[in-house]
PDB file of C-alpha atoms in Angstrom:
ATOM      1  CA  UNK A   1     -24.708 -50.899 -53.057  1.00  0.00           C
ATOM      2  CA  UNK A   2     -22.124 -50.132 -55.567  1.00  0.00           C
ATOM      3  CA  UNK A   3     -24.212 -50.261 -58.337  1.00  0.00           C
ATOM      4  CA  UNK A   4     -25.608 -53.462 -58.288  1.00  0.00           C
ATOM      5  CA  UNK A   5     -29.123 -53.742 -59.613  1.00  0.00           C
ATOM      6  CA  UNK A   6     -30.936 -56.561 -59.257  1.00  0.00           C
ATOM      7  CA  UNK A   7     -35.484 -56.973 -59.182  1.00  0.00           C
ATOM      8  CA  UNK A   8     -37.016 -56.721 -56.091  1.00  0.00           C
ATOM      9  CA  UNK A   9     -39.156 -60.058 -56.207  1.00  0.00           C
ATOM     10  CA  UNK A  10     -39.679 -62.464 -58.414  1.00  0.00           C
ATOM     11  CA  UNK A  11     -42.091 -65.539 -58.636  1.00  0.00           C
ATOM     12  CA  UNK A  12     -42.088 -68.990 -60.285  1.00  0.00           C
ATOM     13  CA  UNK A  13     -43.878 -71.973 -60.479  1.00  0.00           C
ATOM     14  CA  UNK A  14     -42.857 -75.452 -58.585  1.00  0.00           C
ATOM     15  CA  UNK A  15     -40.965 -77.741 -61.446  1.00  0.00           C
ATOM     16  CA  UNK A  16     -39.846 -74.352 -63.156  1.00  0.00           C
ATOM     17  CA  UNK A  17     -37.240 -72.637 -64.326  1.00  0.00           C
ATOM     18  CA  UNK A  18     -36.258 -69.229 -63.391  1.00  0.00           C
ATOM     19  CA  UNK A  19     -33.686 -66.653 -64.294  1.00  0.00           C
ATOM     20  CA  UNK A  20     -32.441 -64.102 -62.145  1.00  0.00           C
ATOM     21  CA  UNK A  21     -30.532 -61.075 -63.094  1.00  0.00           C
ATOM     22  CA  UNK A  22     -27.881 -59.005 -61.985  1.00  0.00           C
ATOM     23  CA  UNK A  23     -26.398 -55.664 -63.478  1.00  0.00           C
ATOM     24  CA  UNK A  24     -23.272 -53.785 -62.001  1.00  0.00           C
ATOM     25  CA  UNK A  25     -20.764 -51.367 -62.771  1.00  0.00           C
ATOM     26  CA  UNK A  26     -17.893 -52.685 -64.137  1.00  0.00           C
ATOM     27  CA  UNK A  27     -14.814 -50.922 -63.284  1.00  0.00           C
ATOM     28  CA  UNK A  28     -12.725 -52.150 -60.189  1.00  0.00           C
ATOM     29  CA  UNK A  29     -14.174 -56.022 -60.828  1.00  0.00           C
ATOM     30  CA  UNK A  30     -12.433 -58.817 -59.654  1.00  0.00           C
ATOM     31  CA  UNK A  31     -15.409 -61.354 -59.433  1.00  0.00           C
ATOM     32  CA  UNK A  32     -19.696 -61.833 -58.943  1.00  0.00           C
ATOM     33  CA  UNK A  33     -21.312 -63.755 -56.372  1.00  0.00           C
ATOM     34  CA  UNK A  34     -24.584 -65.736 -55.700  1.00  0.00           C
ATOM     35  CA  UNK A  35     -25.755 -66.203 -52.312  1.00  0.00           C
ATOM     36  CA  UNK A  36     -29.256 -67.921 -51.224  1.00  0.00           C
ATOM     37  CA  UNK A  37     -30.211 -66.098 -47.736  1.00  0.00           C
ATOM     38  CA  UNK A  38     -33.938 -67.430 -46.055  1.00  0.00           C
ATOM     39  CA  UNK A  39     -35.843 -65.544 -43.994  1.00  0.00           C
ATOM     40  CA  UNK A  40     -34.450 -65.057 -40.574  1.00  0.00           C
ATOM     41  CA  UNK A  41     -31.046 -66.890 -41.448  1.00  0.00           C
ATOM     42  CA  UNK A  42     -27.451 -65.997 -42.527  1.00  0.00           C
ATOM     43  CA  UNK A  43     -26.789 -65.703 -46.229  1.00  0.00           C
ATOM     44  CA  UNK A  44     -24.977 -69.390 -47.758  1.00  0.00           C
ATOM     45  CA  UNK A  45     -22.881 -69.258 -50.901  1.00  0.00           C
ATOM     46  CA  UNK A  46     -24.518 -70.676 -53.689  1.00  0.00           C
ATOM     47  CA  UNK A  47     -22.048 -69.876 -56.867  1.00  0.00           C
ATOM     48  CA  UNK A  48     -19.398 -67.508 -58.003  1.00  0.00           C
ATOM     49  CA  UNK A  49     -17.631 -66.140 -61.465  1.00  0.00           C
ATOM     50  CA  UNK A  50     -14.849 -65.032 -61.902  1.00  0.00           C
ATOM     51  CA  UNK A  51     -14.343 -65.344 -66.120  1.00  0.00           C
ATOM     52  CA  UNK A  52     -17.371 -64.978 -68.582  1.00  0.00           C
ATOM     53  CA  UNK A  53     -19.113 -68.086 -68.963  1.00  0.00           C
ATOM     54  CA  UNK A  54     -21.366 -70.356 -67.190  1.00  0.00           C
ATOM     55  CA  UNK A  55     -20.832 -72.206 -64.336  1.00  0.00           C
ATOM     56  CA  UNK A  56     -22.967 -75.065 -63.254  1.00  0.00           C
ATOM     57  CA  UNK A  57     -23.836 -76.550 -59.675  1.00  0.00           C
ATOM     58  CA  UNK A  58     -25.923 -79.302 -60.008  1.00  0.00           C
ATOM     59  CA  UNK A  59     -29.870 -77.452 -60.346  1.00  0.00           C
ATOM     60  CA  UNK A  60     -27.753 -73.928 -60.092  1.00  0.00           C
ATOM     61  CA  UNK A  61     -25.995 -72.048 -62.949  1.00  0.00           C
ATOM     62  CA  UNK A  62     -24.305 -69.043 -62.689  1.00  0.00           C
ATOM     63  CA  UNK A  63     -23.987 -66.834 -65.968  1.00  0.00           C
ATOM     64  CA  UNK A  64     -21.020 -63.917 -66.308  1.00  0.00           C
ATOM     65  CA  UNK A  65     -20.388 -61.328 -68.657  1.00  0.00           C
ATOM     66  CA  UNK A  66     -17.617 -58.937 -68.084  1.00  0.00           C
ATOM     67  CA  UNK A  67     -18.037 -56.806 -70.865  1.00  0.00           C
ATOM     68  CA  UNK A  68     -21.646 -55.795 -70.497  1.00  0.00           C
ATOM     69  CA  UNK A  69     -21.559 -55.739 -66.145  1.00  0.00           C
ATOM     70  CA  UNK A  70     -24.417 -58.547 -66.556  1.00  0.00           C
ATOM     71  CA  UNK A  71     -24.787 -61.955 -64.431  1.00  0.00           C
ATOM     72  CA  UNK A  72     -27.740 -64.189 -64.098  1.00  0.00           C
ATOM     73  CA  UNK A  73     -28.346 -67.150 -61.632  1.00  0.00           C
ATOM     74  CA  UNK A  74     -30.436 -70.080 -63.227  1.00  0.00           C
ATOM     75  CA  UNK A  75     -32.398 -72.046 -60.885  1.00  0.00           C
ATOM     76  CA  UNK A  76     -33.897 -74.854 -62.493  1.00  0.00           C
ATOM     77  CA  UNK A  77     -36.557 -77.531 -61.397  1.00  0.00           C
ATOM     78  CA  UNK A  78     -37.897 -75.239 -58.761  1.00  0.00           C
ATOM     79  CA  UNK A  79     -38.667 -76.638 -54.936  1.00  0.00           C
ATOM     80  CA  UNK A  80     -40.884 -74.773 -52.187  1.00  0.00           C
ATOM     81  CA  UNK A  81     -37.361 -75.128 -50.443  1.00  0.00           C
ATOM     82  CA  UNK A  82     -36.053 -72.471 -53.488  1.00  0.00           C
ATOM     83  CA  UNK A  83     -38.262 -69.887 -51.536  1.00  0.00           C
ATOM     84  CA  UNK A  84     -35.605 -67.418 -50.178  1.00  0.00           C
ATOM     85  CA  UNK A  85     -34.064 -63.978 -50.832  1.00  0.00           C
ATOM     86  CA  UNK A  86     -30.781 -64.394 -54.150  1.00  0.00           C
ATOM     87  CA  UNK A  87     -27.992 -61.763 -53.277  1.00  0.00           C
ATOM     88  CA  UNK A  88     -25.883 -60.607 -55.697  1.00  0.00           C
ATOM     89  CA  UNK A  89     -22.359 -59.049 -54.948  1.00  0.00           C
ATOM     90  CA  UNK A  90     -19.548 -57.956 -56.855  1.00  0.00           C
ATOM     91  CA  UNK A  91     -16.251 -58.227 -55.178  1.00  0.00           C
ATOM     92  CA  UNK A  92     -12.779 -56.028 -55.996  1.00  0.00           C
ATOM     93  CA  UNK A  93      -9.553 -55.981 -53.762  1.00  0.00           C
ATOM     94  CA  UNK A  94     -11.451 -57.454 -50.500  1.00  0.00           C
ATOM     95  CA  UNK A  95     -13.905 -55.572 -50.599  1.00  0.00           C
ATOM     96  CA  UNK A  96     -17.548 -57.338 -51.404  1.00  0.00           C
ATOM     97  CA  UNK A  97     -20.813 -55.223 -52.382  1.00  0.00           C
ATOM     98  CA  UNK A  98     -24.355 -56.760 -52.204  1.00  0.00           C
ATOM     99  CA  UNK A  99     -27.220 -55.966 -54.021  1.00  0.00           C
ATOM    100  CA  UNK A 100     -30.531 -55.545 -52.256  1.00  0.00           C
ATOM    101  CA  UNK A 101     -31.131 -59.157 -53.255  1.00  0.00           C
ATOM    102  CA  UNK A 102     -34.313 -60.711 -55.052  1.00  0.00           C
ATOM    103  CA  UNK A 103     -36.966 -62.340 -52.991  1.00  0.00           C
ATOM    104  CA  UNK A 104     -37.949 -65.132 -54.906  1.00  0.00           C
ATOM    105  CA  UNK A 105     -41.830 -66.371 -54.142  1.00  0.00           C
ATOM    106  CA  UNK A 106     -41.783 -70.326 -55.512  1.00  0.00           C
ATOM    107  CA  UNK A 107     -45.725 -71.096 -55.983  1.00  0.00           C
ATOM    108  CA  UNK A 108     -46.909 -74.816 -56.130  1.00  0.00           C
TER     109      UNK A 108
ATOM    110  CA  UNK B   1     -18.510 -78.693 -36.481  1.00  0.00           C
ATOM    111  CA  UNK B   2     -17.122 -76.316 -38.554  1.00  0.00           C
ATOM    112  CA  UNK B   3     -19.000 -72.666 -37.885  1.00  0.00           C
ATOM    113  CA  UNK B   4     -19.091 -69.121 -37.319  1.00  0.00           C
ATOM    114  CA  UNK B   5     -20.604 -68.049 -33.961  1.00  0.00           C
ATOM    115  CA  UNK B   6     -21.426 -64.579 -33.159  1.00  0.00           C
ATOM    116  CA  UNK B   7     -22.717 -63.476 -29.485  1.00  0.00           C
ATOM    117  CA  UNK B   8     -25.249 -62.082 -28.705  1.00  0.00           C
ATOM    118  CA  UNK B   9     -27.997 -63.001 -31.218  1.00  0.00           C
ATOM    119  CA  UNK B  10     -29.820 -60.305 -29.670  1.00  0.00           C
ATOM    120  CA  UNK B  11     -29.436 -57.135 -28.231  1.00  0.00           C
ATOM    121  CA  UNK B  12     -31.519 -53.584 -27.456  1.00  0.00           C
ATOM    122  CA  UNK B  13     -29.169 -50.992 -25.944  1.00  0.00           C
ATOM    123  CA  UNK B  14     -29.434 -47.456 -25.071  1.00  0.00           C
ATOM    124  CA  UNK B  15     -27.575 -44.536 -27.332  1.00  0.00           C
ATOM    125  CA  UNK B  16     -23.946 -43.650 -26.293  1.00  0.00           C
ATOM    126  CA  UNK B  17     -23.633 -47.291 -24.099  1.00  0.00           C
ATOM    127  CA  UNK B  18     -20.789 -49.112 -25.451  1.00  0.00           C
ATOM    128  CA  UNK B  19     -21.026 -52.512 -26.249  1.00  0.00           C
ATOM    129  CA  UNK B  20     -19.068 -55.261 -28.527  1.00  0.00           C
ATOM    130  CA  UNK B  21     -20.253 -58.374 -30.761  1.00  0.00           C
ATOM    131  CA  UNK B  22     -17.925 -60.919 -30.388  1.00  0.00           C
ATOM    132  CA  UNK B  23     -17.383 -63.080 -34.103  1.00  0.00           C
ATOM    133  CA  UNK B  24     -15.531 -66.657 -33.541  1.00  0.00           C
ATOM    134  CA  UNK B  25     -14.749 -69.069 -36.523  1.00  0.00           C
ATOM    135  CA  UNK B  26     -13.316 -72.476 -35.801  1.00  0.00           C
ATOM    136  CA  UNK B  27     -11.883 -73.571 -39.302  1.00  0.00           C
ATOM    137  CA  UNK B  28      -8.433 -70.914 -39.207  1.00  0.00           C
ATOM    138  CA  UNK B  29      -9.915 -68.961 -41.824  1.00  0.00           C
ATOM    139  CA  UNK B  30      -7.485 -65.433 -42.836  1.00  0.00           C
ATOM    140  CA  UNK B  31      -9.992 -63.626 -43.712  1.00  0.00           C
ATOM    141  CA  UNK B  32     -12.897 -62.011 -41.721  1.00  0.00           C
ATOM    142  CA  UNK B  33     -15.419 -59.140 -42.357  1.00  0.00           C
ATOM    143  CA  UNK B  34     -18.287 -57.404 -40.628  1.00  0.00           C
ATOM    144  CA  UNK B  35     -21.360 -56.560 -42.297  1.00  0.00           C
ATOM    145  CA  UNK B  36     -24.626 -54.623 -41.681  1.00  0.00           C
ATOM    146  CA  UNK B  37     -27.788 -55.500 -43.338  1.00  0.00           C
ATOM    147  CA  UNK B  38     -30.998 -53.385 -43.605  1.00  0.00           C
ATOM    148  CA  UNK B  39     -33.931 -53.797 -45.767  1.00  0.00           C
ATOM    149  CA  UNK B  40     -34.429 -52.155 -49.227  1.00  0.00           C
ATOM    150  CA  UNK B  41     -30.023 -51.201 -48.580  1.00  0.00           C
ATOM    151  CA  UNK B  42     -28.844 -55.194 -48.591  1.00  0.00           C
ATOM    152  CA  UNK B  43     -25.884 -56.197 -47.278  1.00  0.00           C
ATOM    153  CA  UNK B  44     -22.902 -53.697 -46.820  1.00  0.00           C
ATOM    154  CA  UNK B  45     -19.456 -54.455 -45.513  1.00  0.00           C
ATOM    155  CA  UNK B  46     -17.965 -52.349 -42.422  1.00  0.00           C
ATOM    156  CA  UNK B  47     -14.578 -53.913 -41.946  1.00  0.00           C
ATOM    157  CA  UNK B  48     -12.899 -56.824 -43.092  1.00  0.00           C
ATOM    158  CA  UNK B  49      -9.406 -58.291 -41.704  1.00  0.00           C
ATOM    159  CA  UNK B  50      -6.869 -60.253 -43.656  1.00  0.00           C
ATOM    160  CA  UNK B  51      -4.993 -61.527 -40.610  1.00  0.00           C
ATOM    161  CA  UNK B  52      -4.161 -61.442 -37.055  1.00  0.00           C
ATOM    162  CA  UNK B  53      -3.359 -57.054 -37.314  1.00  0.00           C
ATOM    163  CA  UNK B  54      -4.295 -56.595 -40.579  1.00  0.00           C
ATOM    164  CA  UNK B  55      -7.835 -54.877 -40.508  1.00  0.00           C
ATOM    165  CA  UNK B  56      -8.649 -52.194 -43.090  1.00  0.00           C
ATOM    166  CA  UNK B  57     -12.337 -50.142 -43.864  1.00  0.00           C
ATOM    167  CA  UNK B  58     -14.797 -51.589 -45.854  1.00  0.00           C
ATOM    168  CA  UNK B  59     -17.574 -49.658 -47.425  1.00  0.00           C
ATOM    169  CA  UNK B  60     -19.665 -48.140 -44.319  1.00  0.00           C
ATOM    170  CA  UNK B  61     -16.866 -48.095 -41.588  1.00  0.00           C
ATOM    171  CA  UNK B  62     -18.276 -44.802 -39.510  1.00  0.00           C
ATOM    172  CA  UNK B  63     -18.677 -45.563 -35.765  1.00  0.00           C
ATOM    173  CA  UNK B  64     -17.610 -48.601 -35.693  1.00  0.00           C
ATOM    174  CA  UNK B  65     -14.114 -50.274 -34.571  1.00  0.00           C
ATOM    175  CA  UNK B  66     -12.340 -53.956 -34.683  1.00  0.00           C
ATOM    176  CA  UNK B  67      -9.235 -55.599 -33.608  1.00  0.00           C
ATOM    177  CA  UNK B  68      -7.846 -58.975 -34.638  1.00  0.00           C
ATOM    178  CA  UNK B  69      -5.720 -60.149 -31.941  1.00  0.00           C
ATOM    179  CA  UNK B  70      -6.162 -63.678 -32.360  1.00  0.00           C
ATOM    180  CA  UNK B  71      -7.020 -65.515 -35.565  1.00  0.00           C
ATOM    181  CA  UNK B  72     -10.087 -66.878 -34.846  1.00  0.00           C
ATOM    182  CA  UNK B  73     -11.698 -63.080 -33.234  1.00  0.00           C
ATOM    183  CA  UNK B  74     -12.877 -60.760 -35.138  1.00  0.00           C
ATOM    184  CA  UNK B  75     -14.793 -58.437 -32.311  1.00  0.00           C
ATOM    185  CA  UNK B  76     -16.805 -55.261 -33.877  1.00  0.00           C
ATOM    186  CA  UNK B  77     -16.779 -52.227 -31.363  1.00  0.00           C
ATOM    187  CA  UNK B  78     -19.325 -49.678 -30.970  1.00  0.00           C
ATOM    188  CA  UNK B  79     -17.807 -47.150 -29.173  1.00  0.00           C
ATOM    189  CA  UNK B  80     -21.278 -45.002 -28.523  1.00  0.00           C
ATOM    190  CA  UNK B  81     -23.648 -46.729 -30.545  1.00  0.00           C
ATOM    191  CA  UNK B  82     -26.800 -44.491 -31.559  1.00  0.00           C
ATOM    192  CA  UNK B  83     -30.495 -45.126 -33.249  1.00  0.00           C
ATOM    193  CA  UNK B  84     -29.022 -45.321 -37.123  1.00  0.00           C
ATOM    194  CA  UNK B  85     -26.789 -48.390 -36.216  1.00  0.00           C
ATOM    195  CA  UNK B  86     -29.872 -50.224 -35.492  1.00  0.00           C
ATOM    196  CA  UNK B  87     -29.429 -52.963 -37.973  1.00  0.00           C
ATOM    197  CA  UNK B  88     -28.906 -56.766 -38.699  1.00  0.00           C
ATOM    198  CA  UNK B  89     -25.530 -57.889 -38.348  1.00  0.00           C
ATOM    199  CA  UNK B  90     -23.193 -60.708 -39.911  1.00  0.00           C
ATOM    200  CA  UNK B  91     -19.721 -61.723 -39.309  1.00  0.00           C
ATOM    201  CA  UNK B  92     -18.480 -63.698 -42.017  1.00  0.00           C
ATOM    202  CA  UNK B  93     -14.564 -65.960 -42.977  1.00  0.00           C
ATOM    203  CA  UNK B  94     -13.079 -67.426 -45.971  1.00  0.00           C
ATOM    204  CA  UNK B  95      -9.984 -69.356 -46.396  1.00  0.00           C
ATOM    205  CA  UNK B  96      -7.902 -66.564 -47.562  1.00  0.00           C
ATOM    206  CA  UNK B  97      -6.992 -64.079 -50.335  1.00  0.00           C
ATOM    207  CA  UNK B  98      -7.754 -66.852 -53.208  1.00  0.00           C
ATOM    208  CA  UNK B  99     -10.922 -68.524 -52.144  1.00  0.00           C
ATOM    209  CA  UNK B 100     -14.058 -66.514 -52.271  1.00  0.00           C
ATOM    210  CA  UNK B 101     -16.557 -68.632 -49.948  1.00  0.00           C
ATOM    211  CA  UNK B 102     -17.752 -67.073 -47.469  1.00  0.00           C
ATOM    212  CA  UNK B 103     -19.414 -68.741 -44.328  1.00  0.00           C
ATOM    213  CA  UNK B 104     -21.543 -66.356 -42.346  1.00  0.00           C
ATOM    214  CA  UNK B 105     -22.210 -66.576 -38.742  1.00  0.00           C
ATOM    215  CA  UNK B 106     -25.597 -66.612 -37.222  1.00  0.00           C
ATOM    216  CA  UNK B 107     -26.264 -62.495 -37.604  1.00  0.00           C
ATOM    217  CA  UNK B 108     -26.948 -60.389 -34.132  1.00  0.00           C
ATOM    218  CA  UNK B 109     -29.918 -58.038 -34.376  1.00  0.00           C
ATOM    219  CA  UNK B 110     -28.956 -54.987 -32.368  1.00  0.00           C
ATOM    220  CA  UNK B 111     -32.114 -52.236 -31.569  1.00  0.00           C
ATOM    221  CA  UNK B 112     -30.179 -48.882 -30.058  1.00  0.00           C
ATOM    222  CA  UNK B 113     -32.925 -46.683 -28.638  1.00  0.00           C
TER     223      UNK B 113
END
C-alpha cells in the first residue's frame, strides 16, 4: 500500500511493553495514523501525527519522524485485550493508505 | 448512538449481477470513503466524498461507482461485480477536511462467484 512497511506479527508478554514500527515513503505526506482493528471487527482510531514528536494517549504513544519516513506506536503495560491487528496509514490530500497491519499476539 | 451502519453485513452474489452496499452515518460527518480490505494487501481506499456531490477516486477505484446525494449516504455501486472484488468491505466518516478520525462502519463481506 503506498509504501508502507510495517512486520507481519509481533508478540509480547502481559505487563509489557512493546514497540511497533512503521516505515513509508515520504513524499506527498500530510500525516500517519494508528488504528487497533480485532479480529472480525472494523478498524478504531487509536492515535495520529501530524509533526515529529511523540504523542501520548494514556497506555498509547505514537512516535513521528518526518525526515526519516519512520513512526512507531508504543503500547505499554500490555492486556490480553491488546491482542488485535495495529494498522498503519499515511494520509496526503484525502487520500489514506494502510499498511498490511501487524498482528500483535499478547501472551500471559 | 452515534454510528456508521452499512447493509448488508453479508452477501454472496453471482458475476455480472449488480448490486449496491448502502453506508449511513448519523453524526453529519463531510467526509466519507469506501474501502476494500484483503489479507496480506490491508486496507485500500476506493472512493472517498467530501460532500453532498463531491466524490473523487481513491487508490483502487476500477469497477466500482458512488453517489452522494444526501449527506449522510455514501452508497458503493458495483455495476457487474466479478470473482476479484470478492473482498471485505468498510465504509468509513470524519468530521471534515481538518479532523482525521475516522469511524468505520461494521464492514460487509461480499463472496462474487
Amino acid at each position: 500500500g503506498q509504501n508502507i512497511d510495517q512486520p507481519t506479527e509481533m508478540t509480547a508478554t502481559e505487563g509489557a511493553i512493546v514497540q511497533i514500527n512503521c516505515t513509508y515513503q515520504t513524499s506527498g505526506f500530510n500525516g500517519l495514523f494508528w488504528y487497533q482493528q480485532h479480529a472480525g471487527e472494523a478498524p478504531t482510531f487509536l492515535s495520529y501525527n501530524v509533526l515529529d514528536g511523540l504523542e501520548e494517549k494514556g497506555r498509547f504513544s505514537s512516535f513521528l519522524s518526518r525526515s526519516k519516513g519512520y513512526s512507531y506506536l508504543l503500547l505499554k503495560e500490555l492486556q490480553m485485550k491488546d491482542s488485535a491487528s495495529y494498522l498503519c496509514a499515511r494520509y496526503n490530500f484525502n487520500k489514506f493508505y494502510f499498511g498490511s497491519g501487524t498482528k500483535l499476539n499478547v501472551k500471559p | 448512538e452515534a454510528q456508521v451502519t452499512q447493509n448488508p453485513r453479508y452477501l454472496i452474489t453471482v458475476t455480472g449481477k449488480k448490486l449496491t452496499v448502502t453506508c449511513s452515518q448519523n453524526m453529519n460527518h463531510e467526509y466519507m470513503s469506501w474501502y476494500r480490505q484483503d489479507p496480506g494487501l490491508g486496507l485500500r481506499q476506493i472512493y472517498y466524498s467530501m460532500n453532498v456531490e463531491v466524490t473523487d477516486k481513491g487508490d483502487v477505484p476500477e469497477g466500482y461507482k458512488v453517489s452522494r446525494k444526501e449527506k449522510r449516504n455514501f452508497p458503493l455501486i458495483l455495476e457487474s461485480p466479478s470473482p476479484n472484488q470478492t473482498s471485505l468491505y468498510f465504509c468509513a466518516s470524519r468530521v471534515g477536511d481538518r479532523v482525521f478520525e475516522q469511524y468505520f462502519g461494521p464492514g460487509t463481506r461480499l463472496t462474487v462467484t
